[in-house]
N, C-alpha and C. Protein backbone atom coordinates (compact mmCIF):
# COMPACT_ATOMS: atom_id res chain seq x y z
N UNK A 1 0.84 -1.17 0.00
CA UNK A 1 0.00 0.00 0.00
C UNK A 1 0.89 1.24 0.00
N UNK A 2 0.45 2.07 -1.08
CA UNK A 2 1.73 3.54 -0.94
C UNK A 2 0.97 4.31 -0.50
N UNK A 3 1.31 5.15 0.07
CA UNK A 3 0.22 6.58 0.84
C UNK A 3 1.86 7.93 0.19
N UNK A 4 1.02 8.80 -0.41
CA UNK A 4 1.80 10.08 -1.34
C UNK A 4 0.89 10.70 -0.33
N UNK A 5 2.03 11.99 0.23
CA UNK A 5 2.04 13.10 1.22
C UNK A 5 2.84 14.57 0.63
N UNK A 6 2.36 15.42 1.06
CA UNK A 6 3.33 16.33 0.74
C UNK A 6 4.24 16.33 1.77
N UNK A 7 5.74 16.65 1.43
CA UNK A 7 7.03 16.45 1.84
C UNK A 7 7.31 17.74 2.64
N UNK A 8 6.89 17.76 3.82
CA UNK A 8 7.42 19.17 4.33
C UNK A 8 8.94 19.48 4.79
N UNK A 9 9.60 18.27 4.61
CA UNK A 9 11.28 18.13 4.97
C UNK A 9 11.95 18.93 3.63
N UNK A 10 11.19 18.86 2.31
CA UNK A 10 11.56 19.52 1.49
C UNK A 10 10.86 20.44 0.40
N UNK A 11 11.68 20.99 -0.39
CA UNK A 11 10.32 22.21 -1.15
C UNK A 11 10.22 20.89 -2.03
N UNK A 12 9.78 20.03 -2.02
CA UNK A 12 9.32 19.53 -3.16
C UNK A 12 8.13 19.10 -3.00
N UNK A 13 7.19 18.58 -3.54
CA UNK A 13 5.46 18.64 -3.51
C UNK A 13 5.26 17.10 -3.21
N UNK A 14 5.82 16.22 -3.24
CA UNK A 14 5.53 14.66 -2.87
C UNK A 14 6.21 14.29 -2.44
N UNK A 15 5.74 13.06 -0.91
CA UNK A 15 6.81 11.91 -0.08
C UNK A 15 5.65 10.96 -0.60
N UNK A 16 6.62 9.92 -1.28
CA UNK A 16 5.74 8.52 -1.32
C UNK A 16 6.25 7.10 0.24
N UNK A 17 5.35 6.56 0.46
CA UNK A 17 5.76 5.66 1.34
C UNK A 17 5.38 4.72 1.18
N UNK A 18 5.88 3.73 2.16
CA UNK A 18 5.14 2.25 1.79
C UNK A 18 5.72 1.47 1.50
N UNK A 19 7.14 1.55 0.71
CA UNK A 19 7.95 0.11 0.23
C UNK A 19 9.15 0.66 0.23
N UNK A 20 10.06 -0.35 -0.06
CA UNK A 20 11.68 -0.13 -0.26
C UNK A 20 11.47 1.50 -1.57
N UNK A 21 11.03 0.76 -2.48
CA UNK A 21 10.80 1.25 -3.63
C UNK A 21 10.34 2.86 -3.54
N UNK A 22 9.17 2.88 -2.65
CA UNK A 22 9.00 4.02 -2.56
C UNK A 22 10.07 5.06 -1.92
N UNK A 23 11.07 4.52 -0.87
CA UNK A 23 11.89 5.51 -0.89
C UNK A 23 13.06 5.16 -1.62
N UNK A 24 13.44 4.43 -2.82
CA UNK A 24 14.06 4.82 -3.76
C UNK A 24 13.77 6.26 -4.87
N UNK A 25 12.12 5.70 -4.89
CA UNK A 25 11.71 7.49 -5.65
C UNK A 25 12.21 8.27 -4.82
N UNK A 26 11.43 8.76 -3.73
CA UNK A 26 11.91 9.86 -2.84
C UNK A 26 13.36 10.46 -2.82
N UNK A 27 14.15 9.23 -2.59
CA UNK A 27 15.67 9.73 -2.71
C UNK A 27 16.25 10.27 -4.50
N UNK A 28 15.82 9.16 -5.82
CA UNK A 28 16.14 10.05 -6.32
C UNK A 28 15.49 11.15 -7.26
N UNK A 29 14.42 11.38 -6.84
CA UNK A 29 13.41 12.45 -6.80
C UNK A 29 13.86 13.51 -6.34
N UNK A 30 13.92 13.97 -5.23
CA UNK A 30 14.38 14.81 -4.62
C UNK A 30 15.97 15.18 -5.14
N UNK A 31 17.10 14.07 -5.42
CA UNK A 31 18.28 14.62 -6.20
C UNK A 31 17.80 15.04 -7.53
N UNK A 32 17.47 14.34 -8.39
CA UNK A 32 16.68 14.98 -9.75
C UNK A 32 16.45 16.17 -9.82
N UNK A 33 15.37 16.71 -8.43
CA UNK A 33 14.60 17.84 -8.47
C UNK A 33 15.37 19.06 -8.22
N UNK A 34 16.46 18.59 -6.91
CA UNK A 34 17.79 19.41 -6.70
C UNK A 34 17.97 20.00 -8.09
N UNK A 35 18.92 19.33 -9.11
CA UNK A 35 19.37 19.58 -9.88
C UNK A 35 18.77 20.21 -11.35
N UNK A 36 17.59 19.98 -11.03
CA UNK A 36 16.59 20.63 -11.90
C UNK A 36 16.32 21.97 -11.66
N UNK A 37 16.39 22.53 -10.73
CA UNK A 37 16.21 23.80 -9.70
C UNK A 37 17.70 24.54 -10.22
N UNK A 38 18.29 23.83 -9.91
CA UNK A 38 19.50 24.70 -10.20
C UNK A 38 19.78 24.97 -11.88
N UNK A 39 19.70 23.98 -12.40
CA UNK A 39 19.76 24.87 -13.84
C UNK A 39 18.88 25.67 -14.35
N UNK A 40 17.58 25.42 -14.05
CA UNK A 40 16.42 26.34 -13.94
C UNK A 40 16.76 27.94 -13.35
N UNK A 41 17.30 28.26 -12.48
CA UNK A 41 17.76 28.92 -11.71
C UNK A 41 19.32 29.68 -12.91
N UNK A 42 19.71 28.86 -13.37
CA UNK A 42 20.67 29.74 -14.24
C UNK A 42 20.07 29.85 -15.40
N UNK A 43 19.39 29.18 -16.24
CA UNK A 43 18.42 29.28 -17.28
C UNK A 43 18.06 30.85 -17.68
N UNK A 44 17.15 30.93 -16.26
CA UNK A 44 16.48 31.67 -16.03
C UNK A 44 17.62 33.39 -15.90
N UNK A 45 18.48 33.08 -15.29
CA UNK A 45 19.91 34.64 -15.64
C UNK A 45 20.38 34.02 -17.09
N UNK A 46 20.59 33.18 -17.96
CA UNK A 46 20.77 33.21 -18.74
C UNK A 46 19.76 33.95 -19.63
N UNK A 47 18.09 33.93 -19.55
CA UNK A 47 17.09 34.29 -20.49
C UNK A 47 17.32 35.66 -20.26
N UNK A 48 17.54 36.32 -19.46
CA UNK A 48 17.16 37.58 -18.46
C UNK A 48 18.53 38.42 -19.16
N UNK A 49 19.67 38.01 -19.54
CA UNK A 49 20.27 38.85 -20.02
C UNK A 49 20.64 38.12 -21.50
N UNK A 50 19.44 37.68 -21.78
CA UNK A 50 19.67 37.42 -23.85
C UNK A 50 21.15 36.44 -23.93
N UNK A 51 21.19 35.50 -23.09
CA UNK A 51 22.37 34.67 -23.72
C UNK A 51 21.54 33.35 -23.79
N UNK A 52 20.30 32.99 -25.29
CA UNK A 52 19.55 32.14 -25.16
C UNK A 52 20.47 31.00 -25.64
N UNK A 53 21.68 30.76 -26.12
CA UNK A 53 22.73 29.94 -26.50
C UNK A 53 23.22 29.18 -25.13
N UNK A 54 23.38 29.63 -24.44
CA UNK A 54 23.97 29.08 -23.01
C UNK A 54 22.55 29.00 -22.18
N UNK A 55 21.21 29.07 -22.29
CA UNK A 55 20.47 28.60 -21.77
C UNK A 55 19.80 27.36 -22.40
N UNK A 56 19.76 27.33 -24.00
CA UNK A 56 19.79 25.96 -24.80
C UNK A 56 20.11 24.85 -24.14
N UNK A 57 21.84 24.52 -24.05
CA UNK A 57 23.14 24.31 -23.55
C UNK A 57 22.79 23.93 -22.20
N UNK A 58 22.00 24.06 -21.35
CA UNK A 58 21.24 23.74 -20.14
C UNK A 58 20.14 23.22 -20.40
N UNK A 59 19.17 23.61 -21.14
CA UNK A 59 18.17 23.03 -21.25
C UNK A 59 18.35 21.58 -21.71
N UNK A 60 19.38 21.58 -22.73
CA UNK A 60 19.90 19.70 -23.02
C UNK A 60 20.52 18.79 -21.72
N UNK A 61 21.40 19.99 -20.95
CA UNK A 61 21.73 19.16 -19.71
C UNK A 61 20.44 18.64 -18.65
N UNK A 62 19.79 19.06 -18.56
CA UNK A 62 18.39 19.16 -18.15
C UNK A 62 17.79 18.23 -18.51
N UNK A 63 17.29 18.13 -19.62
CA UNK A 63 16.70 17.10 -20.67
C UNK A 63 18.08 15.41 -20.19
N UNK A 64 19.37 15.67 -20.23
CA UNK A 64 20.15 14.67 -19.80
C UNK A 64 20.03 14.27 -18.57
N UNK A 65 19.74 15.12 -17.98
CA UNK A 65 19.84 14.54 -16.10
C UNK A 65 18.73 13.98 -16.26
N UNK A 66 17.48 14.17 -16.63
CA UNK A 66 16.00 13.24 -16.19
C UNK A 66 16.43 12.12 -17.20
N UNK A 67 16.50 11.84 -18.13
CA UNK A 67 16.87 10.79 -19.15
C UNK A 67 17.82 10.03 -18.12
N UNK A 68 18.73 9.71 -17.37
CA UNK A 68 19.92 9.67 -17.08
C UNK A 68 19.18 8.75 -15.88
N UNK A 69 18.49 9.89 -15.06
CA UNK A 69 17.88 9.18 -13.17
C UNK A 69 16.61 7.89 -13.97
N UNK A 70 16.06 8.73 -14.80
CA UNK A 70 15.35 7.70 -15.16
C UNK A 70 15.37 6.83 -15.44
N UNK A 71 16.91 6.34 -16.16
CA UNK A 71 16.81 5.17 -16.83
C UNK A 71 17.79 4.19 -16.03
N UNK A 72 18.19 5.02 -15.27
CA UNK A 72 19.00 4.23 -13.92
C UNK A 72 17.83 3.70 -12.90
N UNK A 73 16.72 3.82 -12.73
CA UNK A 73 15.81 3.40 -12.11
C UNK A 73 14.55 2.43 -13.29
N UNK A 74 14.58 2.59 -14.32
CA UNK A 74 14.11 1.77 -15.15
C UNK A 74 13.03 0.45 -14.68
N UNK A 75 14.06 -0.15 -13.91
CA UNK A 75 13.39 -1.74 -13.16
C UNK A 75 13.06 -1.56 -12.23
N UNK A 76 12.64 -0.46 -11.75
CA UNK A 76 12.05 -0.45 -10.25
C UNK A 76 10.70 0.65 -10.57
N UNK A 77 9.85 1.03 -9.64
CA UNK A 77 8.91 1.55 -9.74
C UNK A 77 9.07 2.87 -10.14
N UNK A 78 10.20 3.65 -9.18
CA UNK A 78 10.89 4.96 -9.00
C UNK A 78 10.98 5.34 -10.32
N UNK A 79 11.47 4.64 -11.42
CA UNK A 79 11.72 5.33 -13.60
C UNK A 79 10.23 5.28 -13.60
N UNK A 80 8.72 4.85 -13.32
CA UNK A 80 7.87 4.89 -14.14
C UNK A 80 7.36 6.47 -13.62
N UNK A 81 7.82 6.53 -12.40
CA UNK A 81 7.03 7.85 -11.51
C UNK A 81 7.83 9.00 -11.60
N UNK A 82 9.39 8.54 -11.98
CA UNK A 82 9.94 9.76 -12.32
C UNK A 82 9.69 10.31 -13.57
N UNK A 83 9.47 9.51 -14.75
CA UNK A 83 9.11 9.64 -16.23
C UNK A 83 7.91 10.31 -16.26
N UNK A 84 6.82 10.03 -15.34
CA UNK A 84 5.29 10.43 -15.59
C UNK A 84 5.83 11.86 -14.64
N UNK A 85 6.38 12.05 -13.79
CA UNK A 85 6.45 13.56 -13.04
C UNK A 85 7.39 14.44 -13.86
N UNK A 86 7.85 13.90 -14.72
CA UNK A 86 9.38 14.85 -14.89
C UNK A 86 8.89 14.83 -17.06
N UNK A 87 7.95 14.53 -17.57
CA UNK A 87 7.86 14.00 -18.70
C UNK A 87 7.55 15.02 -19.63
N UNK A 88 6.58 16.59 -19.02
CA UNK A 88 6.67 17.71 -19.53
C UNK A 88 8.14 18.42 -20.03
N UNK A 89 8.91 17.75 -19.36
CA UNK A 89 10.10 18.61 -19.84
C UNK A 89 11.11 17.86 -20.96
N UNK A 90 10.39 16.92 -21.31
CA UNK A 90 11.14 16.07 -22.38
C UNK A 90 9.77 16.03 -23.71
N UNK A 91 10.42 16.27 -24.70
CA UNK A 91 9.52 16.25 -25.78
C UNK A 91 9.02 14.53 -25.84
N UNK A 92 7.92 14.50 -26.94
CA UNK A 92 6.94 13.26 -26.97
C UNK A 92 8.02 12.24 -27.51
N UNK A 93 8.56 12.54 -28.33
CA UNK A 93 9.70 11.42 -29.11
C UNK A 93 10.71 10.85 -28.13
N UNK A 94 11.26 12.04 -27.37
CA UNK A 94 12.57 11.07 -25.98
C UNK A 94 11.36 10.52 -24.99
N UNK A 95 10.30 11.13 -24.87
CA UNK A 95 9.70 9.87 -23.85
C UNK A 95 9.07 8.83 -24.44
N UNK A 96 8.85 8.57 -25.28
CA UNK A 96 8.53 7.38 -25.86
C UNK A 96 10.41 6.79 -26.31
N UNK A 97 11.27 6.85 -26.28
CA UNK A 97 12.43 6.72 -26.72
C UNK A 97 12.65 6.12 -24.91
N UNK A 98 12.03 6.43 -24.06
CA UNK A 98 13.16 6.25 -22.82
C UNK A 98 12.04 5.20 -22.57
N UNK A 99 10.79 5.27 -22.45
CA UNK A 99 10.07 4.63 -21.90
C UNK A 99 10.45 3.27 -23.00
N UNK A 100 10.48 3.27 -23.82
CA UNK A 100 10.55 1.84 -24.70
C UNK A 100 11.93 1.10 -24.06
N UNK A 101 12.69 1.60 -23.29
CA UNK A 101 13.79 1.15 -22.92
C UNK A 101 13.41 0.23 -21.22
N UNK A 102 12.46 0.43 -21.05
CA UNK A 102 12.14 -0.36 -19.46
C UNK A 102 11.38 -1.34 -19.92
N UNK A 103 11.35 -2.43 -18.68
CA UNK A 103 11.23 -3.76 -19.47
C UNK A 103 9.77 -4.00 -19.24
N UNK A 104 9.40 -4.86 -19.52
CA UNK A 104 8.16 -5.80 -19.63
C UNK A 104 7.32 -5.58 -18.05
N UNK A 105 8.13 -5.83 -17.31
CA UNK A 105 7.77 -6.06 -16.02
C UNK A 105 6.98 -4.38 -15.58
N UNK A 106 7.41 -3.63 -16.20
CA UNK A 106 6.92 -2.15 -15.75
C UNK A 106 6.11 -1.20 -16.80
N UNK A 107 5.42 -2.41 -17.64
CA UNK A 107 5.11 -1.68 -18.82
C UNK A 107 3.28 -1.79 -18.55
N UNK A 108 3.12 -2.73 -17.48
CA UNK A 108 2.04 -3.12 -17.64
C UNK A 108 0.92 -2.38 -16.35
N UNK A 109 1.32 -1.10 -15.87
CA UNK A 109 0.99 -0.28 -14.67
C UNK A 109 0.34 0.81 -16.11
N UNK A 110 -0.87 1.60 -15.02
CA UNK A 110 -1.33 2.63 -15.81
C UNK A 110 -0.80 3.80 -15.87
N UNK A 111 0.54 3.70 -15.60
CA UNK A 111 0.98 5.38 -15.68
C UNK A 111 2.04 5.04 -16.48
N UNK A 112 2.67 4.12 -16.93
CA UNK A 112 3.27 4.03 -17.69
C UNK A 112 2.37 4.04 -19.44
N UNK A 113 1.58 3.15 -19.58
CA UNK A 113 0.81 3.64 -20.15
C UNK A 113 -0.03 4.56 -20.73
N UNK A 114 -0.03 5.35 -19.89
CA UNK A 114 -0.24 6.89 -20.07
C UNK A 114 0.59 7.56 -20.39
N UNK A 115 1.63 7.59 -20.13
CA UNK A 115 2.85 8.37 -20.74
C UNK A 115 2.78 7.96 -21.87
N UNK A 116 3.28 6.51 -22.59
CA UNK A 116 2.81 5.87 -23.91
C UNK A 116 2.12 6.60 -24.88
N UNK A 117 0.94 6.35 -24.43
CA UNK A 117 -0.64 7.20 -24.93
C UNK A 117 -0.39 8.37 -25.35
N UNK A 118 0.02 9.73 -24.23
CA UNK A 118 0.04 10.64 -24.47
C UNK A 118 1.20 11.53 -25.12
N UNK A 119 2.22 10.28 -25.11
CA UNK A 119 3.35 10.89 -26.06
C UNK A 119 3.04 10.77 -27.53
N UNK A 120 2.11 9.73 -27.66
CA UNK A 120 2.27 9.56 -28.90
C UNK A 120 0.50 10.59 -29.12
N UNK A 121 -0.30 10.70 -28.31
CA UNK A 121 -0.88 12.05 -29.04
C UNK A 121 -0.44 12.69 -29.07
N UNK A 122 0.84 13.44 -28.22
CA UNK A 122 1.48 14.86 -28.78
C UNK A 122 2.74 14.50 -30.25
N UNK A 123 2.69 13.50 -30.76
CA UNK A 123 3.88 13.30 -31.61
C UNK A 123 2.45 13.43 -32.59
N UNK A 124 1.29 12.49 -32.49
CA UNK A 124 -0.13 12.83 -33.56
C UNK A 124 -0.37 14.54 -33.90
N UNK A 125 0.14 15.16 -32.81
CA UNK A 125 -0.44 16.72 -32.99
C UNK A 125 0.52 17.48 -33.38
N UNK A 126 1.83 17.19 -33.50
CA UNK A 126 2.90 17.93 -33.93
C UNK A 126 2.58 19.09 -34.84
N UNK A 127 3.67 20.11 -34.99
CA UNK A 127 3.63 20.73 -36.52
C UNK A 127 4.14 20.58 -37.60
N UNK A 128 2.68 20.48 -38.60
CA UNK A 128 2.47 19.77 -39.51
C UNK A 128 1.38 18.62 -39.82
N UNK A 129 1.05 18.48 -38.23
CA UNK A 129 0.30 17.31 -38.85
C UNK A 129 -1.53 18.11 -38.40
N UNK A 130 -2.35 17.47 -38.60
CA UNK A 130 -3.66 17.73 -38.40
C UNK A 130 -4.02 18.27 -37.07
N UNK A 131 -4.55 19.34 -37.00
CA UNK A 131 -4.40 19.99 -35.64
C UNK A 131 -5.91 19.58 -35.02
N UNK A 132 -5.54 19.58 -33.73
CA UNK A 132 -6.89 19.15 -32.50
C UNK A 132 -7.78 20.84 -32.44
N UNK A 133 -9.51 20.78 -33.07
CA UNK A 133 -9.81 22.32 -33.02
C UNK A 133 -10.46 22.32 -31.46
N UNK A 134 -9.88 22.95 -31.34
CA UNK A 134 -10.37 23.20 -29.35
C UNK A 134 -11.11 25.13 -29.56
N UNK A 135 -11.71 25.48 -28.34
CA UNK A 135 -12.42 26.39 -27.93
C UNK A 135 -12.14 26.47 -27.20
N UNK A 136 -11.89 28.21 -26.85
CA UNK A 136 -10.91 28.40 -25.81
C UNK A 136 -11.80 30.01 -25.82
N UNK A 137 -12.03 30.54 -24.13
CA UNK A 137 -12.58 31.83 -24.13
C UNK A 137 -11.51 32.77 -24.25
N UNK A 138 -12.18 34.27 -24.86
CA UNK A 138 -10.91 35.14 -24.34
C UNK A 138 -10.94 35.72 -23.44
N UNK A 139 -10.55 37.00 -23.12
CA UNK A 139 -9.90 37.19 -21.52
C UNK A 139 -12.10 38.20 -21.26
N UNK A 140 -12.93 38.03 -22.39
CA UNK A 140 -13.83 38.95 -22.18
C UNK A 140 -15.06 37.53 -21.86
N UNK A 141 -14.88 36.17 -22.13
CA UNK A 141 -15.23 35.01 -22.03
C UNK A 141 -16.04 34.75 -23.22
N UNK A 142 -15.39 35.54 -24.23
CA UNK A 142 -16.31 34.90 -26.02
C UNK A 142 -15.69 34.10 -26.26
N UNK A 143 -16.15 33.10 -27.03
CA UNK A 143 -15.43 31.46 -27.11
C UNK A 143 -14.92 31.51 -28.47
N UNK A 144 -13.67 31.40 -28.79
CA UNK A 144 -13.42 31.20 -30.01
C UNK A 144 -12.71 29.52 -30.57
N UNK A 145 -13.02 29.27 -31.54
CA UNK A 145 -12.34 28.26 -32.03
C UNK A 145 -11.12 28.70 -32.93
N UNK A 146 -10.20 27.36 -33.07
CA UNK A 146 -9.46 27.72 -33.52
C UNK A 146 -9.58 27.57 -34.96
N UNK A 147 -10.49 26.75 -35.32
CA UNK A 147 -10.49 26.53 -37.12
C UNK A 147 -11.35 27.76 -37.83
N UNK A 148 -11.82 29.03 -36.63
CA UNK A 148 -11.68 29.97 -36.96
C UNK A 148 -10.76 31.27 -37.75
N UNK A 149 -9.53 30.93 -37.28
CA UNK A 149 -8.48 30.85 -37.70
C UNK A 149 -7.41 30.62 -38.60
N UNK A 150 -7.58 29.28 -38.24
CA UNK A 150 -6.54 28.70 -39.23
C UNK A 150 -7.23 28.43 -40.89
N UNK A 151 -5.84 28.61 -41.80
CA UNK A 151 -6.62 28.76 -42.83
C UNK A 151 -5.21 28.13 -43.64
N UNK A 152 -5.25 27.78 -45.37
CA UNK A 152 -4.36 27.54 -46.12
C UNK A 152 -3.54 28.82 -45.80
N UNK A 153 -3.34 29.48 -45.43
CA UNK A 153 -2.13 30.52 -45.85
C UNK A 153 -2.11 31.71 -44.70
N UNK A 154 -2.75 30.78 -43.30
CA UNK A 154 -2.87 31.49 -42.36
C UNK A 154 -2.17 30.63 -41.31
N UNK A 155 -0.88 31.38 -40.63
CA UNK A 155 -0.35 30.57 -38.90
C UNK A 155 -1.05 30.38 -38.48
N UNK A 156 -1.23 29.99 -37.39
CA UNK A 156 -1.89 30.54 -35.90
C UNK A 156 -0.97 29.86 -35.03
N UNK A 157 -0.32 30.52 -33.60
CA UNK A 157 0.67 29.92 -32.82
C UNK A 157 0.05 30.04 -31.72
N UNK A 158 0.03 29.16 -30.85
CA UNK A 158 -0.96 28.60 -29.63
C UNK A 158 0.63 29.05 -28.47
N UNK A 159 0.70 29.80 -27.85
CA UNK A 159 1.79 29.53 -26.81
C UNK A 159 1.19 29.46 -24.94
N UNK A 160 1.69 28.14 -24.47
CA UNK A 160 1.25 28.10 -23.72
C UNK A 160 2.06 28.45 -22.51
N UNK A 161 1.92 28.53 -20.91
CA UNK A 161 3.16 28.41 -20.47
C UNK A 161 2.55 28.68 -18.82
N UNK A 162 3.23 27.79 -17.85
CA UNK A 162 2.96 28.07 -16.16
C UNK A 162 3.66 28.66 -15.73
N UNK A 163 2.79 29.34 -14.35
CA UNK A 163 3.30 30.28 -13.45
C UNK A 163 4.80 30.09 -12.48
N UNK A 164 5.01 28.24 -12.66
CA UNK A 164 6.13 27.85 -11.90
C UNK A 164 6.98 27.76 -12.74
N UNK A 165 6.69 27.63 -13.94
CA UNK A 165 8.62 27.17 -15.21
C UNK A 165 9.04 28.24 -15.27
N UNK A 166 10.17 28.79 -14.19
CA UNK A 166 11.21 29.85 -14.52
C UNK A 166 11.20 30.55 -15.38
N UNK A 167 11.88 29.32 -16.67
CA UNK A 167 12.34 30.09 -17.80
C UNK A 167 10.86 30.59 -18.82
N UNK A 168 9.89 29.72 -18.16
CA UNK A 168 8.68 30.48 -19.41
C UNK A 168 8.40 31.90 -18.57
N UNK A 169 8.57 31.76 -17.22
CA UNK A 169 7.91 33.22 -17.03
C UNK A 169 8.94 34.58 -17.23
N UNK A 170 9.92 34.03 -17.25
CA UNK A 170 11.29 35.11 -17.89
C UNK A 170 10.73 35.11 -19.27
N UNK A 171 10.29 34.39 -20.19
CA UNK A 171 9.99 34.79 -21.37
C UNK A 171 9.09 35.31 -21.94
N UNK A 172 8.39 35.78 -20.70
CA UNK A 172 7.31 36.77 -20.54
C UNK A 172 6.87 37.89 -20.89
């Protein structure tokens, strides 16, 4: 039985308990997250004074450290929960690329599966390929669609972005 708590020993938002396993996540969860913070944290003085070359250059190290914890935990529970928590920050192609790399034994849980699923709808929605028409209000609550929009010889660029990713709110 796992019981997930928030972690008040650290700023991070989850303690899982309950098995060996679960504090294998915890431990390297919390290093992961360390180190995620900190390049985030230079990212972020990198965006802030226009050196987007040396924040790139991090963003791959970044993209390497979760690839890296993850796949060192692979056979244990800790890669399916780090992959599904950490999976926004890796495009749809490396998580389907990392996840195809864990074995049999961990393929058959629903969050692994879900990652699966939803990498490969965001690789279905890419640009270029057939876009999802969603309705979305504006800031006055009139609903617009987007195939309002879009047209043979018309963009339209959807940018999305949260209040916690550093570097999106530096790009603000």
């Amino acid at each position: 039985n796992i019981e997930v708590t928030n972690d008040p020993d650290t700023k991070h938002a989850l303690k899982l308990s309950g098995s060996e396993e679960t504090d294998i996540y915890n431990t390297v969860s919390n290093e992961l997250q360390n180190l995620i913070d900190d390049i985030d944290d230079k990212m972020t003085e990198y965006y802030q004074n226009g050196d987007y070359d040396s924040a790139d250059i991090l963003a791959e190290e970044r993209t390497a450290g979760i690839k890296q914890h993850v796949l060192s935990n692979k056979d244990n529970f800790a890669g399916v929960v780090l992959l599904s928590r950490y999976s926004g920050l890796l495009d749809a192609e490396e998580r389907l690329e990392v996840a195809k790399q864990f074995p049999e034994t961990n393929r058959s849980s629903k969050m692994y599966k879900d990652i699966v699923y939803f990498s490969q709808k965001d690789i279905d929605l890419a640009p270029g390929k057939k876009y999802l028409d969603i309705e979305l209000p504006d800031g006055t609550g009139y609903m617009h669609r987007l195939s309002d929009y879009v047209g043979e010889t018309k963009v339209v660029l959807l940018t999305y972005w949260a209040s916690w990713c550093k570097p999106c709110v530096a790009n603000i």
